[in-house]
Amino acid sequence: MQIGLPNVALLTTSLDVFDDWQGPAVLDERGGMQEGDVAAISDDMKYAHILIRETDVHHTIFLTNRCNSKCLMCSQPPTPQDDSWLINEACQVAVHMRASPALLGFSGGEPLLLGERLREVFDTFSQVHPSTELDVLSNGRLLADKHFSKELLSGLNKQISWMVPLYGHADFLHDFVVQSHGAFEETLAGLIHLHTHQQSIQIRTVLIRPVLEHLPALCEFIGKNLPFIREVALMACEPIGFALANREVSDIDLRDWRAELSAGIRTLERARIKVILMNAPLCALSPDLWKYAHKSISDWKRVFAPECAECSVQADCAGLFTWHFHREQAMKINRIKGITHV
Ligand code: SF4
């Protein structure tokens, strides 16, 4: 007869202090774990995966790697396998986090593919961490279904911030970028339903070549047709995943697109829609756009080039993605001298 709890393992950075431990043990040899982190131990109890680091500033819960789009520059290409176990894992994370962070994001893949179980995730986090602001990175397409959007969004305990990509002012462009026929119409219907349910919306636009070619038209479209949007985030492309396979559209130097960026931002400002620029090194932007730039690249994937060493605005610069130097035609970096305030 076996007694005890067979699904309990010791997770520790040192076995020395537990020398009388009889059960399975997972040793964190690299010492990456800290008190307060939430970790999942593999079924064979050989390794542990840290799901939440209490000390991180940006907390993201990964809900699925499936997606109903196939964006040309997707940084994390989707996979078709059933990964619905991630839903239970997400709810377990909520229960085991001992501190409530100020902000927590849900991402995928496409979180709306969880269907009504996404509401279970929202409700669990809202109940256990009522003070935490929640945001969701979603293409919004499945919210075109009026019944589903009502089931998901009505009676929520709190307003959620939705970050929804829009890549063009017309279907030919948006559908091409996300490689899905009908996506433009679905995303617009989803945005309307989010607004109907008083959700906060940020439009996210990754700046690849076909998008930049029509950026002023997209900004005009947003200003005229989507005035309820809280904010537009214009984002430099992360050079990884499908972006590496589609270099002809993703490998661009923002310096070559300053006129389009300025025109688009001016249009959004005239429409009184807030704009931010993400992932863009300051030296790629004209100085009049620096005030829109955010230091948006997470610490763990941000680097600086040797040229940045004596740059006078480094402290305010988003820097570069770690994989920046994998690009064949990497964006050029120009040390800035003599300017200290952005
Ligand atoms: S030189 Fe480096 S630190 Fe300076 S603006 Fe360019 S990327 Fe940023």
Coordinates of C-alpha atoms and ligand atoms in Angstrom, one line a residue:
M1 CA 0.0 0.0 0.0
Q2 CA 1.3 3.5 -0.9
I3 CA 0.7 6.3 1.5
G4 CA 1.3 10.0 1.1
L5 CA 0.7 12.4 -1.8
P6 CA 2.2 11.1 -5.0
N7 CA 1.8 14.3 -6.9
V8 CA 3.8 16.4 -4.5
A9 CA 7.5 17.2 -5.3
L10 CA 10.0 19.3 -3.5
L11 CA 11.1 22.2 -5.7
T12 CA 14.3 23.8 -4.3
T13 CA 17.5 25.6 -5.2
S14 CA 19.4 23.4 -2.7
L15 CA 18.8 19.8 -1.5
D16 CA 21.2 20.3 1.5
V17 CA 18.6 21.8 3.8
F18 CA 16.2 19.0 3.0
D19 CA 18.5 16.0 3.4
D20 CA 15.7 13.9 5.0
W21 CA 13.3 14.5 2.1
Q22 CA 12.1 11.1 0.8
G23 CA 9.9 12.1 -2.1
P24 CA 10.7 13.3 -5.6
A25 CA 12.7 16.6 -5.9
V26 CA 13.2 19.1 -8.6
L27 CA 16.4 21.0 -8.2
D28 CA 16.7 24.5 -9.6
E29 CA 20.3 24.3 -10.4
R30 CA 20.5 27.7 -12.0
G31 CA 19.0 29.4 -9.0
G32 CA 16.5 31.3 -11.2
M33 CA 13.6 30.7 -8.8
Q34 CA 12.8 33.2 -6.1
E35 CA 10.4 33.2 -3.2
G36 CA 6.9 34.0 -4.4
D37 CA 7.3 32.6 -7.9
V38 CA 4.7 30.2 -9.2
A39 CA 6.1 27.2 -11.0
A40 CA 4.7 24.1 -12.7
I41 CA 6.6 20.8 -12.3
S42 CA 6.6 18.4 -15.3
D43 CA 4.7 15.1 -15.0
D44 CA 8.0 13.2 -14.8
M45 CA 9.1 15.6 -12.0
K46 CA 12.3 16.3 -13.8
Y47 CA 12.0 20.0 -14.5
A48 CA 10.0 23.0 -13.4
H49 CA 8.7 25.8 -15.5
I50 CA 8.3 29.2 -13.9
L51 CA 4.9 30.6 -14.8
I52 CA 5.0 33.8 -12.8
R53 CA 8.0 35.6 -11.4
E54 CA 6.7 37.7 -8.5
T55 CA 9.5 40.3 -9.1
D56 CA 8.7 40.9 -12.8
V57 CA 7.1 44.2 -13.8
H58 CA 5.3 42.7 -16.8
H59 CA 3.2 39.6 -16.0
T60 CA 1.8 37.6 -18.9
I61 CA -0.4 34.5 -18.8
F62 CA -0.1 32.4 -21.9
L63 CA -3.5 30.9 -22.8
T64 CA -3.0 29.0 -26.0
N65 CA -0.6 28.6 -28.9
R66 CA -3.4 28.1 -31.4
C67 CA -4.5 31.0 -33.6
N68 CA -7.1 31.6 -36.4
S69 CA -4.8 34.0 -38.2
K70 CA -1.3 33.5 -39.7
C71 CA 0.2 37.0 -39.7
L72 CA 3.2 37.5 -42.0
M73 CA 5.4 38.7 -39.2
C74 CA 4.0 36.6 -36.3
S75 CA 6.7 36.5 -33.6
Q76 CA 5.4 33.2 -32.2
P77 CA 4.0 31.0 -35.0
P78 CA 0.9 29.1 -34.0
T79 CA 0.6 25.3 -33.6
P80 CA -2.7 23.4 -34.1
Q81 CA -2.5 21.0 -31.1
D82 CA -5.1 21.0 -28.3
D83 CA -3.5 22.9 -25.4
S84 CA -6.7 23.5 -23.4
W85 CA -4.8 22.3 -20.3
L86 CA -3.4 25.8 -20.2
I87 CA -6.8 27.1 -19.1
N88 CA -6.7 25.1 -15.9
E89 CA -3.0 26.1 -15.4
A90 CA -3.9 29.8 -15.8
C91 CA -6.6 29.5 -13.1
Q92 CA -4.2 27.7 -10.8
V93 CA -1.7 30.5 -11.3
A94 CA -4.3 33.0 -10.1
V95 CA -4.9 31.0 -7.0
H96 CA -1.2 30.5 -6.2
M97 CA 0.0 34.1 -6.8
R98 CA 0.5 35.5 -3.3
A99 CA 0.6 39.1 -4.4
S100 CA -1.7 40.9 -6.8
P101 CA 0.3 42.7 -9.5
A102 CA -0.8 46.1 -10.8
L103 CA -1.2 44.8 -14.3
L104 CA -1.5 41.3 -15.8
G105 CA -1.8 40.4 -19.5
F106 CA -3.3 37.4 -21.3
S107 CA -1.8 36.4 -24.6
G108 CA -1.6 33.5 -27.1
G109 CA -2.0 32.5 -29.9
E110 CA -5.5 33.8 -29.9
P111 CA -7.1 33.8 -26.5
L112 CA -10.7 34.0 -27.9
L113 CA -10.2 30.4 -29.2
L114 CA -10.8 29.4 -25.5
G115 CA -14.5 30.2 -26.2
E116 CA -16.6 30.7 -23.1
R117 CA -13.8 29.3 -20.9
L118 CA -12.0 32.6 -21.4
R119 CA -14.7 34.1 -19.2
E120 CA -13.8 31.5 -16.5
V121 CA -10.2 32.8 -16.6
F122 CA -11.3 36.4 -16.4
D123 CA -13.7 35.7 -13.5
T124 CA -11.0 33.7 -11.6
F125 CA -8.5 36.5 -11.8
S126 CA -11.1 39.2 -11.0
Q127 CA -12.2 37.3 -7.9
V128 CA -8.7 36.4 -6.6
H129 CA -6.9 39.6 -7.6
P130 CA -9.6 42.3 -7.7
S131 CA -7.1 45.2 -7.8
T132 CA -5.2 43.8 -10.8
E133 CA -5.8 45.5 -14.1
L134 CA -6.3 43.0 -16.9
D135 CA -5.4 43.2 -20.6
V136 CA -5.8 40.8 -23.5
L137 CA -3.9 40.6 -26.7
S138 CA -6.4 39.3 -29.3
N139 CA -7.2 39.7 -33.0
G140 CA -10.8 40.3 -32.0
R141 CA -12.2 38.3 -34.9
L142 CA -14.4 35.8 -32.9
L143 CA -16.0 38.8 -31.1
A144 CA -17.8 39.4 -34.4
D145 CA -20.3 36.8 -33.1
K146 CA -22.8 38.9 -31.2
H147 CA -24.0 36.1 -29.0
F148 CA -20.4 35.1 -28.0
S149 CA -19.3 38.6 -27.4
K150 CA -22.3 39.1 -25.1
E151 CA -21.6 35.8 -23.2
L152 CA -18.0 36.8 -22.8
L153 CA -18.3 40.5 -22.0
S154 CA -21.6 41.2 -20.3
G155 CA -21.5 41.6 -16.5
L156 CA -17.7 41.5 -16.1
N157 CA -16.5 42.6 -12.7
K158 CA -14.1 45.1 -14.3
Q159 CA -13.3 46.7 -17.6
I160 CA -10.6 44.8 -19.5
S161 CA -8.2 46.5 -21.9
W162 CA -8.1 44.8 -25.3
M163 CA -5.1 45.1 -27.6
V164 CA -6.4 44.4 -31.1
P165 CA -4.3 44.5 -34.3
L166 CA -5.5 46.4 -37.4
Y167 CA -3.2 46.5 -40.4
G168 CA -5.1 48.4 -43.1
H169 CA -7.9 50.7 -44.0
A170 CA -9.4 48.0 -46.3
D171 CA -9.9 44.3 -46.4
F172 CA -7.3 43.7 -49.2
L173 CA -4.5 44.9 -46.9
H174 CA -5.6 43.6 -43.4
D175 CA -6.6 40.2 -44.8
F176 CA -3.3 39.9 -46.6
V177 CA -1.2 40.8 -43.5
V178 CA -3.1 38.3 -41.3
Q179 CA -3.3 35.8 -44.2
S180 CA -7.0 35.2 -43.5
H181 CA -9.9 36.1 -45.9
G182 CA -12.7 38.0 -44.1
A183 CA -10.5 39.0 -41.1
F184 CA -10.9 42.7 -41.7
E185 CA -14.8 42.6 -41.5
E186 CA -14.6 40.3 -38.4
T187 CA -12.1 42.5 -36.6
L188 CA -14.2 45.6 -37.2
A189 CA -17.4 43.9 -36.0
G190 CA -15.4 42.6 -32.9
L191 CA -14.2 46.2 -32.2
I192 CA -17.8 47.5 -32.3
H193 CA -18.9 44.8 -29.9
L194 CA -16.1 45.5 -27.5
H195 CA -17.2 49.1 -27.6
T196 CA -20.8 48.1 -27.1
H197 CA -19.7 46.3 -23.9
Q198 CA -17.7 49.4 -22.6
Q199 CA -14.3 47.7 -23.0
S200 CA -11.1 49.7 -23.4
I201 CA -9.4 49.2 -26.7
Q202 CA -5.9 49.8 -27.9
I203 CA -5.3 49.2 -31.7
R204 CA -1.9 47.6 -32.3
T205 CA -0.3 48.0 -35.7
V206 CA 3.0 46.3 -36.5
L207 CA 5.0 48.4 -38.9
I208 CA 5.9 46.1 -41.8
R209 CA 6.3 47.3 -45.4
P210 CA 2.7 47.0 -46.8
V211 CA 1.3 48.6 -43.6
L212 CA 3.7 51.5 -43.8
E213 CA 2.9 52.0 -47.5
H214 CA -0.7 52.8 -46.4
L215 CA -0.2 54.0 -42.9
P216 CA -1.7 57.5 -43.4
A217 CA -4.9 55.9 -44.9
L218 CA -5.1 53.5 -41.9
C219 CA -4.8 56.4 -39.4
E220 CA -7.5 58.3 -41.3
F221 CA -9.8 55.3 -41.3
I222 CA -9.3 54.8 -37.5
G223 CA -9.9 58.6 -36.8
K224 CA -13.1 58.6 -38.9
N225 CA -14.6 55.2 -38.1
L226 CA -13.3 54.1 -34.7
P227 CA -13.4 57.3 -32.6
F228 CA -14.0 55.3 -29.5
I229 CA -10.5 53.7 -29.5
R230 CA -8.5 54.7 -26.4
E231 CA -5.1 54.5 -28.1
V232 CA -3.2 53.4 -31.2
A233 CA 0.2 51.7 -30.7
L234 CA 2.4 51.7 -33.7
M235 CA 5.0 49.0 -33.2
A236 CA 8.3 48.2 -34.9
C237 CA 8.4 44.6 -36.0
E238 CA 10.1 41.9 -33.8
P239 CA 12.5 40.2 -36.1
I240 CA 11.8 36.6 -35.2
G241 CA 9.3 33.8 -36.0
F242 CA 7.4 34.3 -39.4
A243 CA 9.1 37.7 -39.7
L244 CA 12.4 35.8 -40.5
A245 CA 10.6 33.9 -43.3
N246 CA 9.0 37.0 -44.7
R247 CA 12.0 39.4 -44.7
E248 CA 10.8 41.2 -47.8
V249 CA 7.9 42.7 -45.9
S250 CA 9.4 42.7 -42.4
D251 CA 13.0 43.8 -42.8
I252 CA 12.6 47.6 -43.0
D253 CA 14.5 50.5 -41.6
L254 CA 12.1 52.9 -39.9
R255 CA 14.3 55.7 -41.0
D256 CA 13.0 55.3 -44.5
W257 CA 9.4 55.8 -43.4
R258 CA 9.6 58.9 -41.3
A259 CA 7.2 60.9 -43.6
E260 CA 4.5 58.2 -43.3
L261 CA 4.9 57.9 -39.6
S262 CA 4.6 61.7 -39.1
A263 CA 1.6 61.9 -41.4
G264 CA -0.2 59.0 -39.6
I265 CA 0.5 60.4 -36.2
R266 CA -0.7 63.9 -37.1
T267 CA -3.9 62.4 -38.5
L268 CA -4.6 60.5 -35.2
E269 CA -3.8 63.5 -33.1
R270 CA -6.2 65.6 -35.2
A271 CA -8.9 62.9 -34.4
R272 CA -7.9 63.2 -30.7
I273 CA -6.7 59.6 -30.5
K274 CA -3.7 59.0 -28.3
V275 CA -0.7 57.4 -30.1
I276 CA 2.3 55.6 -28.8
L277 CA 5.4 54.2 -30.6
M278 CA 6.7 50.9 -29.4
N279 CA 9.9 48.9 -29.9
A280 CA 11.4 51.8 -31.9
P281 CA 15.0 52.9 -31.1
L282 CA 15.1 56.7 -30.8
C283 CA 17.7 57.1 -33.5
A284 CA 15.3 55.5 -36.0
L285 CA 12.8 58.3 -35.4
S286 CA 12.8 62.0 -36.2
P287 CA 13.2 63.9 -32.9
D288 CA 9.7 65.4 -33.1
L289 CA 8.4 61.8 -32.7
W290 CA 10.5 60.9 -29.7
K291 CA 7.8 62.1 -27.3
Y292 CA 5.6 59.2 -28.5
A293 CA 8.2 56.5 -28.0
H294 CA 7.9 54.0 -25.2
K295 CA 10.5 51.8 -23.6
S296 CA 8.4 48.8 -24.5
I297 CA 10.8 45.9 -25.0
S298 CA 10.9 43.7 -21.9
D299 CA 14.2 43.6 -20.1
W300 CA 14.9 39.9 -20.9
K301 CA 14.8 40.5 -24.6
R302 CA 16.3 44.0 -24.9
V303 CA 19.9 44.7 -25.9
F304 CA 21.9 47.7 -27.0
A305 CA 24.4 47.8 -29.8
P306 CA 28.1 48.8 -29.2
E307 CA 27.2 52.2 -30.8
C308 CA 24.8 52.8 -28.0
A309 CA 27.5 53.0 -25.4
E310 CA 28.0 56.7 -25.5
C311 CA 24.6 57.7 -26.8
S312 CA 23.1 60.6 -24.8
V313 CA 19.6 59.3 -24.9
Q314 CA 20.2 55.6 -24.1
A315 CA 18.3 55.9 -20.8
D316 CA 15.1 56.9 -22.6
C317 CA 15.6 54.5 -25.6
A318 CA 13.6 51.3 -26.2
G319 CA 16.8 49.6 -27.4
L320 CA 16.8 46.6 -29.7
F321 CA 15.4 43.1 -29.6
T322 CA 18.0 40.5 -28.7
W323 CA 17.5 39.0 -32.1
H324 CA 18.0 42.3 -33.9
F325 CA 21.4 41.2 -35.1
H326 CA 19.9 38.1 -36.9
R327 CA 18.5 40.5 -39.6
E328 CA 20.2 40.6 -42.9
Q329 CA 19.6 44.3 -43.2
A330 CA 19.4 45.4 -39.6
M331 CA 18.0 48.8 -38.9
K332 CA 21.0 51.1 -38.7
I333 CA 21.9 52.5 -35.3
N334 CA 23.3 56.1 -34.9
R335 CA 24.7 57.2 -31.7
I336 CA 23.0 60.5 -30.6
K337 CA 25.2 63.2 -29.2
G338 CA 24.5 66.2 -27.0
I339 CA 20.8 65.7 -26.4
T340 CA 19.9 64.5 -23.0
H341 CA 16.1 65.1 -22.7
V342 CA 13.5 63.3 -24.7
Ligands
SF4_1 S1 22.2 54.7 -30.5 FE1 21.4 53.0 -29.3 S2 20.7 54.0 -27.4 FE2 21.0 55.7 -28.9 S3 19.0 56.0 -29.8 FE3 20.1 54.5 -31.1 S4 19.5 52.5 -30.3 FE4 18.9 54.0 -28.8

